Tab-separated table of C-alpha atoms and ligand atoms in Angstrom:
chain	number	residue	atom	x	y	z
S	283	UNK	CA	-28.727	2.162	-30.106
S	284	UNK	CA	-26.990	2.828	-26.760
S	285	UNK	CA	-26.718	6.477	-25.805
S	286	UNK	CA	-23.201	7.828	-25.529
S	287	UNK	CA	-22.221	8.484	-21.894
S	288	UNK	CA	-21.014	12.091	-22.064
S	289	UNK	CA	-20.182	12.139	-18.354
S	290	UNK	CA	-17.649	9.257	-18.591
S	291	UNK	CA	-14.146	10.414	-17.651
S	292	UNK	CA	-11.160	9.104	-19.626
S	293	UNK	CA	-9.184	6.595	-17.605
S	294	UNK	CA	-6.413	8.416	-15.662
S	295	UNK	CA	-3.993	5.529	-16.368
S	296	UNK	CA	-3.909	3.527	-19.604
S	297	UNK	CA	-2.728	-0.079	-19.386
S	298	UNK	CA	-1.435	-1.898	-22.461
S	299	UNK	CA	-0.081	-5.439	-22.566
S	300	UNK	CA	2.473	-6.246	-25.270
S	301	UNK	CA	3.277	-9.870	-24.576
S	302	UNK	CA	5.331	-9.924	-21.362
S	303	UNK	CA	5.777	-6.143	-21.372
S	304	UNK	CA	3.208	-3.903	-19.656
S	305	UNK	CA	2.925	-0.214	-20.556
S	306	UNK	CA	1.371	2.138	-18.015
S	307	UNK	CA	0.555	5.637	-19.276
S	308	UNK	CA	-0.472	8.451	-16.951
S	309	UNK	CA	-3.368	10.057	-18.754
S	310	UNK	CA	-4.301	13.505	-17.458
S	311	UNK	CA	-2.320	15.482	-20.040
S	312	UNK	CA	-4.217	18.767	-19.564
S	313	UNK	CA	-3.014	18.726	-15.913
S	314	UNK	CA	0.514	17.603	-16.851
S	315	UNK	CA	-0.506	14.224	-15.383
S	316	UNK	CA	-0.422	15.625	-11.858
S	317	UNK	CA	-1.884	13.308	-9.241
S	318	UNK	CA	-5.455	13.475	-8.071
S	319	UNK	CA	-7.040	10.639	-6.114
S	320	UNK	CA	-8.372	8.845	-9.209
S	321	UNK	CA	-4.942	8.766	-10.856
S	322	UNK	CA	-3.377	7.533	-7.619
S	323	UNK	CA	-5.864	4.696	-7.267
S	324	UNK	CA	-5.613	3.702	-10.933
S	325	UNK	CA	-1.799	3.681	-10.976
S	326	UNK	CA	-1.485	1.732	-7.724
S	327	UNK	CA	-4.020	-0.848	-8.965
S	328	UNK	CA	-2.121	-1.215	-12.259
S	329	UNK	CA	1.245	-1.530	-10.481
S	330	UNK	CA	-0.159	-4.156	-8.102
S	331	UNK	CA	-1.677	-6.086	-11.013
S	332	UNK	CA	1.655	-6.045	-12.857
S	333	UNK	CA	3.464	-7.284	-9.731
S	334	UNK	CA	1.011	-10.172	-9.289
S	335	UNK	CA	0.845	-11.129	-12.981
S	336	UNK	CA	2.612	-14.310	-14.121
S	337	UNK	CA	2.707	-12.989	-17.685
S	338	UNK	CA	4.142	-9.525	-17.066
S	339	UNK	CA	7.971	-9.522	-16.829
S	340	UNK	CA	8.791	-5.817	-17.341
S	341	UNK	CA	6.945	-2.521	-17.021
S	342	UNK	CA	7.227	0.863	-18.709
S	343	UNK	CA	5.807	3.908	-16.947
S	344	UNK	CA	5.243	6.881	-19.224
S	345	UNK	CA	2.706	9.657	-19.706
S	346	UNK	CA	0.452	11.292	-22.261
S	347	UNK	CA	0.990	14.767	-23.675
S	348	UNK	CA	3.892	17.181	-23.202
S	349	UNK	CA	4.662	16.387	-19.544
S	350	UNK	CA	5.503	13.293	-17.526
S	351	UNK	CA	4.014	14.290	-14.170
S	352	UNK	CA	3.798	17.592	-12.256
S	353	UNK	CA	3.463	15.902	-8.848
S	354	UNK	CA	0.409	16.560	-6.724
S	355	UNK	CA	-2.492	18.284	-8.469
S	356	UNK	CA	-2.287	21.578	-6.609
S	357	UNK	CA	-5.704	22.703	-7.802
S	358	UNK	CA	-7.044	20.123	-5.322
S	359	UNK	CA	-5.050	21.796	-2.555
S	360	UNK	CA	-5.878	25.486	-2.551
S	361	UNK	CA	-6.697	26.553	1.011
S	362	UNK	CA	-8.587	29.797	1.585
S	363	UNK	CA	-7.013	32.205	4.052
S	364	UNK	CA	-7.929	30.948	7.538
S	365	UNK	CA	-9.150	27.549	6.220
S	366	UNK	CA	-8.278	24.252	7.922
S	367	UNK	CA	-4.793	22.930	7.152
S	368	UNK	CA	-4.693	19.579	5.337
S	369	UNK	CA	-2.794	16.580	6.727
S	370	UNK	CA	-0.196	16.070	4.001
S	371	UNK	CA	1.338	13.237	6.014
S	372	UNK	CA	-1.891	11.339	5.501
S	373	UNK	CA	-1.723	11.926	1.725
S	374	UNK	CA	1.785	10.477	1.695
S	375	UNK	CA	0.853	7.553	3.921
S	376	UNK	CA	-2.250	6.723	1.907
S	377	UNK	CA	-1.093	7.316	-1.664
S	378	UNK	CA	2.510	8.263	-2.465
S	379	UNK	CA	4.402	6.018	-0.048
S	380	UNK	CA	2.567	2.793	-0.980
S	381	UNK	CA	3.106	3.565	-4.679
S	382	UNK	CA	6.837	4.217	-4.312
S	383	UNK	CA	7.244	1.151	-2.080
S	384	UNK	CA	5.391	-0.991	-4.635
S	385	UNK	CA	7.722	0.118	-7.446
S	386	UNK	CA	10.847	-0.488	-5.371
S	387	UNK	CA	9.561	-3.904	-4.264
S	388	UNK	CA	8.348	-4.904	-7.760
S	389	UNK	CA	10.032	-8.229	-8.584
S	390	UNK	CA	10.517	-7.171	-12.219
S	391	UNK	CA	12.192	-4.183	-13.829
S	392	UNK	CA	10.344	-0.882	-14.128
S	393	UNK	CA	11.448	1.562	-16.824
S	394	UNK	CA	10.411	5.215	-16.648
S	395	UNK	CA	10.093	6.810	-20.092
S	396	UNK	CA	10.043	10.482	-19.127
S	397	UNK	CA	8.410	12.298	-22.027
S	398	UNK	CA	8.500	15.837	-20.621
S	399	UNK	CA	8.717	17.776	-17.390
S	400	UNK	CA	8.786	15.699	-14.200
S	401	UNK	CA	8.201	17.923	-11.166
S	402	UNK	CA	7.727	17.407	-7.435
S	403	UNK	CA	6.511	13.913	-6.638
S	404	UNK	CA	6.442	13.319	-10.415
S	405	UNK	CA	10.237	13.652	-10.553
S	406	UNK	CA	10.708	11.308	-7.626
S	407	UNK	CA	8.223	8.818	-9.043
S	408	UNK	CA	10.454	8.614	-12.134
S	409	UNK	CA	13.613	8.311	-10.017
S	410	UNK	CA	12.068	5.436	-8.042
S	411	UNK	CA	11.949	3.385	-11.265
S	412	UNK	CA	14.840	1.057	-12.090
S	413	UNK	CA	15.931	2.481	-15.444
S	414	UNK	CA	15.070	6.066	-16.313
S	415	UNK	CA	15.091	7.119	-19.964
S	416	UNK	CA	14.176	10.721	-20.696
S	417	UNK	CA	13.497	12.619	-23.889
S	418	UNK	CA	15.996	15.457	-24.413
S	419	UNK	CA	13.271	18.055	-23.882
S	420	UNK	CA	12.374	16.574	-20.482
S	421	UNK	CA	13.514	18.177	-17.238
S	422	UNK	CA	13.450	17.166	-13.588
S	423	UNK	CA	12.407	19.761	-11.020
S	424	UNK	CA	12.382	19.254	-7.265
S	425	UNK	CA	9.653	21.892	-7.090
S	426	UNK	CA	8.741	21.278	-3.445
S	427	UNK	CA	10.776	24.116	-1.910
S	428	UNK	CA	8.779	26.625	-3.973
S	429	UNK	CA	5.659	25.739	-1.992
S	430	UNK	CA	7.314	25.225	1.377
S	431	UNK	CA	7.543	21.415	1.338
S	432	UNK	CA	10.272	18.782	1.470
S	433	UNK	CA	11.132	16.444	-1.441
S	434	UNK	CA	8.828	13.505	-0.755
S	435	UNK	CA	8.095	10.221	-2.557
S	436	UNK	CA	11.586	9.026	-1.648
S	437	UNK	CA	13.367	12.139	-2.953
S	438	UNK	CA	15.390	12.783	0.191
S	439	UNK	CA	16.643	9.175	0.043
S	440	UNK	CA	17.181	8.763	-3.703
S	441	UNK	CA	18.739	12.092	-4.634
S	442	UNK	CA	21.808	12.112	-2.357
S	443	UNK	CA	22.494	8.524	-3.387
S	444	UNK	CA	22.172	9.309	-7.095
S	445	UNK	CA	23.882	12.702	-7.330
S	446	UNK	CA	25.626	13.240	-3.957
S	447	UNK	CA	24.631	15.366	-1.005
S	448	UNK	CA	26.047	18.645	-2.334
S	449	UNK	CA	24.086	18.552	-5.601
S	450	UNK	CA	21.004	17.109	-3.870
S	451	UNK	CA	20.877	20.081	-1.498
S	452	UNK	CA	21.271	22.630	-4.294
S	453	UNK	CA	18.718	20.975	-6.603
S	454	UNK	CA	16.119	20.703	-3.844
S	455	UNK	CA	16.628	23.984	-1.981
S	456	UNK	CA	16.825	26.023	-5.182
S	457	UNK	CA	14.340	23.909	-7.200
S	458	UNK	CA	16.764	24.024	-10.132
S	459	UNK	CA	15.334	22.337	-13.264
S	460	UNK	CA	17.734	19.633	-14.482
S	461	UNK	CA	17.521	19.012	-18.253
S	462	UNK	CA	17.579	15.345	-19.335
S	463	UNK	CA	21.135	15.438	-20.721
S	464	UNK	CA	22.502	16.944	-17.517
S	465	UNK	CA	20.495	14.416	-15.488
S	466	UNK	CA	22.313	11.687	-17.418
S	467	UNK	CA	25.692	13.382	-16.992
S	468	UNK	CA	25.356	13.643	-13.196
S	469	UNK	CA	24.055	10.082	-12.824
S	470	UNK	CA	20.489	11.009	-11.899
S	471	UNK	CA	19.047	8.975	-14.754
S	472	UNK	CA	20.229	6.186	-17.025
S	473	UNK	CA	20.005	7.899	-20.424
S	474	UNK	CA	18.729	10.939	-22.322
S	475	UNK	CA	17.481	10.071	-25.801
S	476	UNK	CA	15.892	11.951	-28.689
S	477	UNK	CA	12.269	12.847	-28.000
S	478	UNK	CA	11.062	11.139	-31.161
S	479	UNK	CA	12.772	7.847	-30.319
S	480	UNK	CA	11.992	7.824	-26.568
S	481	UNK	CA	9.130	5.343	-26.811
S	482	UNK	CA	10.773	3.047	-29.361
S	483	UNK	CA	13.943	2.927	-27.226
S	484	UNK	CA	11.956	2.341	-24.031
S	485	UNK	CA	9.991	-0.457	-25.707
S	486	UNK	CA	13.166	-2.082	-27.091
S	487	UNK	CA	14.678	-1.980	-23.602
S	488	UNK	CA	11.435	-3.267	-22.061
S	489	UNK	CA	11.180	-6.123	-24.563
S	490	UNK	CA	14.793	-7.141	-23.907
S	491	UNK	CA	14.201	-7.107	-20.144
S	492	UNK	CA	10.903	-9.000	-20.533
S	493	UNK	CA	12.880	-11.845	-22.163
S	494	UNK	CA	15.619	-11.819	-19.521
S	495	UNK	CA	15.812	-14.113	-16.457
S	496	UNK	CA	13.217	-12.241	-14.382
S	497	UNK	CA	14.077	-13.794	-11.025
S	498	UNK	CA	17.741	-12.906	-11.423
S	499	UNK	CA	16.832	-9.325	-12.277
S	500	UNK	CA	14.533	-9.120	-9.241
S	501	UNK	CA	17.301	-10.348	-6.929
S	502	UNK	CA	19.789	-7.922	-8.538
S	503	UNK	CA	17.366	-5.040	-8.021
S	504	UNK	CA	16.840	-5.830	-4.345
S	505	UNK	CA	20.559	-6.279	-3.638
S	506	UNK	CA	21.493	-2.992	-5.314
S	507	UNK	CA	18.732	-1.149	-3.454
S	508	UNK	CA	20.033	-2.486	-0.133
S	509	UNK	CA	23.670	-1.698	-0.919
S	510	UNK	CA	23.718	1.768	0.614
S	511	UNK	CA	22.179	0.721	3.905
S	512	UNK	CA	23.810	-2.705	4.349
S	513	UNK	CA	27.318	-3.391	5.569
S	514	UNK	CA	29.758	-5.149	3.247
S	515	UNK	CA	29.298	-8.364	5.230
S	516	UNK	CA	25.509	-8.157	5.036
S	517	UNK	CA	25.771	-7.604	1.310
S	518	UNK	CA	28.066	-10.608	0.830
S	519	UNK	CA	25.594	-12.728	2.811
S	520	UNK	CA	22.739	-11.375	0.696
S	521	UNK	CA	24.621	-12.268	-2.509
S	522	UNK	CA	25.234	-15.778	-1.207
S	523	UNK	CA	21.546	-16.292	-0.377
S	524	UNK	CA	20.314	-14.880	-3.689
S	525	UNK	CA	22.803	-16.939	-5.689
S	526	UNK	CA	21.706	-20.039	-3.798
S	527	UNK	CA	18.059	-19.388	-4.749
S	528	UNK	CA	18.931	-18.585	-8.362
S	529	UNK	CA	21.148	-21.643	-8.693
S	530	UNK	CA	17.964	-23.692	-8.317
S	531	UNK	CA	16.037	-21.715	-10.965
S	532	UNK	CA	15.027	-23.023	-14.361
S	533	UNK	CA	16.406	-19.894	-16.022
S	534	UNK	CA	19.909	-20.487	-14.634
S	535	UNK	CA	19.843	-24.078	-15.932
S	536	UNK	CA	18.640	-22.820	-19.315
S	537	UNK	CA	21.268	-20.046	-19.372
S	538	UNK	CA	24.121	-22.481	-18.838
S	539	UNK	CA	22.735	-25.014	-21.344
S	540	UNK	CA	22.271	-22.299	-23.958
S	541	UNK	CA	25.825	-21.014	-23.400
S	542	UNK	CA	27.313	-24.465	-23.813
S	543	UNK	CA	25.180	-25.161	-26.898
S	544	UNK	CA	26.138	-21.760	-28.372
S	545	UNK	CA	22.504	-20.682	-28.839
S	546	UNK	CA	20.332	-17.883	-27.497
S	547	UNK	CA	18.742	-18.735	-24.147
S	548	UNK	CA	14.947	-18.975	-23.938
S	549	UNK	CA	14.287	-17.703	-20.422
S	550	UNK	CA	10.808	-18.143	-18.990
S	551	UNK	CA	11.194	-16.016	-15.872
S	552	UNK	CA	11.205	-19.074	-13.634
U	879	LHQ	C1	-0.685	22.067	-12.636
U	879	LHQ	C2	0.364	21.513	-11.903
U	879	LHQ	C3	0.075	20.912	-10.657
U	879	LHQ	C4	-2.152	21.462	-11.016
U	879	LHQ	C5	1.188	22.323	-13.687
U	879	LHQ	N1	-1.205	20.911	-10.261
U	879	LHQ	N2	-1.938	22.037	-12.202
U	879	LHQ	C6	2.547	15.465	-1.698
U	879	LHQ	C7	1.673	15.512	-0.567
U	879	LHQ	C8	0.466	16.241	-0.688
U	879	LHQ	C9	0.331	17.439	-1.221
U	879	LHQ	C10	1.356	18.194	-1.789
U	879	LHQ	O1	2.227	17.580	-2.678
U	879	LHQ	C11	2.852	16.444	-2.575
U	879	LHQ	C12	3.899	16.160	-3.513
U	879	LHQ	C13	4.160	17.177	-4.580
U	879	LHQ	O2	4.235	16.792	-5.693
U	879	LHQ	S1	4.404	18.796	-4.140
U	879	LHQ	C14	4.869	19.524	-5.676
U	879	LHQ	C15	3.691	19.769	-6.561
U	879	LHQ	N3	4.118	20.187	-7.882
U	879	LHQ	C16	4.596	21.393	-8.137
U	879	LHQ	O3	4.791	22.242	-7.298
U	879	LHQ	C17	4.859	21.680	-9.601
U	879	LHQ	C18	3.971	22.803	-10.079
U	879	LHQ	N4	4.165	23.028	-11.503
U	879	LHQ	C19	5.216	23.669	-12.006
U	879	LHQ	O4	6.130	24.079	-11.321
U	879	LHQ	C20	5.214	23.857	-13.478
U	879	LHQ	O5	3.899	23.816	-13.955
U	879	LHQ	C21	6.059	22.802	-14.233
U	879	LHQ	C22	7.551	23.020	-13.901
U	879	LHQ	C23	5.644	21.369	-13.857
U	879	LHQ	C24	5.847	22.937	-15.743
U	879	LHQ	O6	6.065	24.288	-16.126
U	879	LHQ	P1	5.613	24.776	-17.562
U	879	LHQ	O7	6.131	23.823	-18.583
U	879	LHQ	O8	6.011	26.205	-17.683
U	879	LHQ	O9	4.025	24.617	-17.595
U	879	LHQ	P2	2.937	25.512	-16.803
U	879	LHQ	O10	3.430	25.952	-15.499
U	879	LHQ	O11	2.436	26.565	-17.740
U	879	LHQ	O12	1.789	24.422	-16.566
U	879	LHQ	C25	0.898	23.999	-17.603
U	879	LHQ	C26	-0.471	23.835	-16.994
U	879	LHQ	O13	-0.454	22.764	-16.049
U	879	LHQ	C27	-0.905	25.082	-16.228
U	879	LHQ	O14	-2.297	25.192	-16.334
U	879	LHQ	P3	-2.975	26.224	-17.372
U	879	LHQ	O15	-4.444	26.072	-17.132
U	879	LHQ	O16	-2.444	27.596	-17.025
U	879	LHQ	O17	-2.524	25.765	-18.736
U	879	LHQ	C28	-0.537	24.723	-14.799
U	879	LHQ	O18	-1.275	25.430	-13.855
U	879	LHQ	C29	-0.872	23.257	-14.770
U	879	LHQ	N5	-0.128	22.564	-13.753
U	879	LHQ	N6	1.517	21.697	-12.594
U	879	LHQ	N7	1.032	20.330	-9.905
């Protein structure tokens, strides 16, 4: 009989495939799923695998336990008085920025199912996802100012676009916790839902998106993300180019056929 390996650590990110839907679960609940290096590496690998997969057509990012993610694991970062200062820019360059870029570039929809508090980089990780659902007990805290930092992981870019500059400044400078329902009301997230139905609603949404015309969704995502930095003319050109590509896709042909035949379309993501 094989001996049990008592030193084995639980995987910091759980990956579950449900047909074309991939569920990624941050899994360091006793640390509120805050990021250490192992969790960073595991999540980035899982995100990259989902992006490259032909089968996966939608992703849900959620977390185990009572929190979604408390940002950086600060217990890794305690510096004794007089100790050498860390290079936080390097941490961003190596871990957070590639992760956020990968989610924004993902050619399929990413749903965040925020099951509890999302703080610091954990809040901005959620906001980088395409559709954010949050349980009513969840809250979003731009906790950075409490420890002398700026809102990273795309926070300074996303927040003013989502909630306006005035609110963005107050929420970040004062580190005000925003409950899920208020986050929905001010346009920070898509929807607040009951805690006990969060996962079933996220999965229903994920399954619907996993059956949708994936290439069209990917082009929609990219165009909307460019909208605030492109001119109107650039955006019209971008729409023309995307529509040209999609007009040649199998899913567009199927969509039109299905409409004319008054039946549900069977999109294959091609
Ligand atoms: C934690 C953490 C945590 C370790 C809760 N680490 N243990 C990028 C570049 C490089 C470095 C720096 O950072 C960054 C990006 C960032 O994310 S900076 C921002 C880092 N995050 C924070 O500042 C958030 C710190 N946490 C909190 O403010 C609170 O814990 C929140 C609001 C998340 C939750 O509050 P509560 O619900 O009241 O829970 P709690 O405070 O009692 O925490 C529960 C436990 O989790 C507790 O441990 P314990 O052993 O006492 O049960 C906390 O120490 C631990 N924990 N966050 N980030």
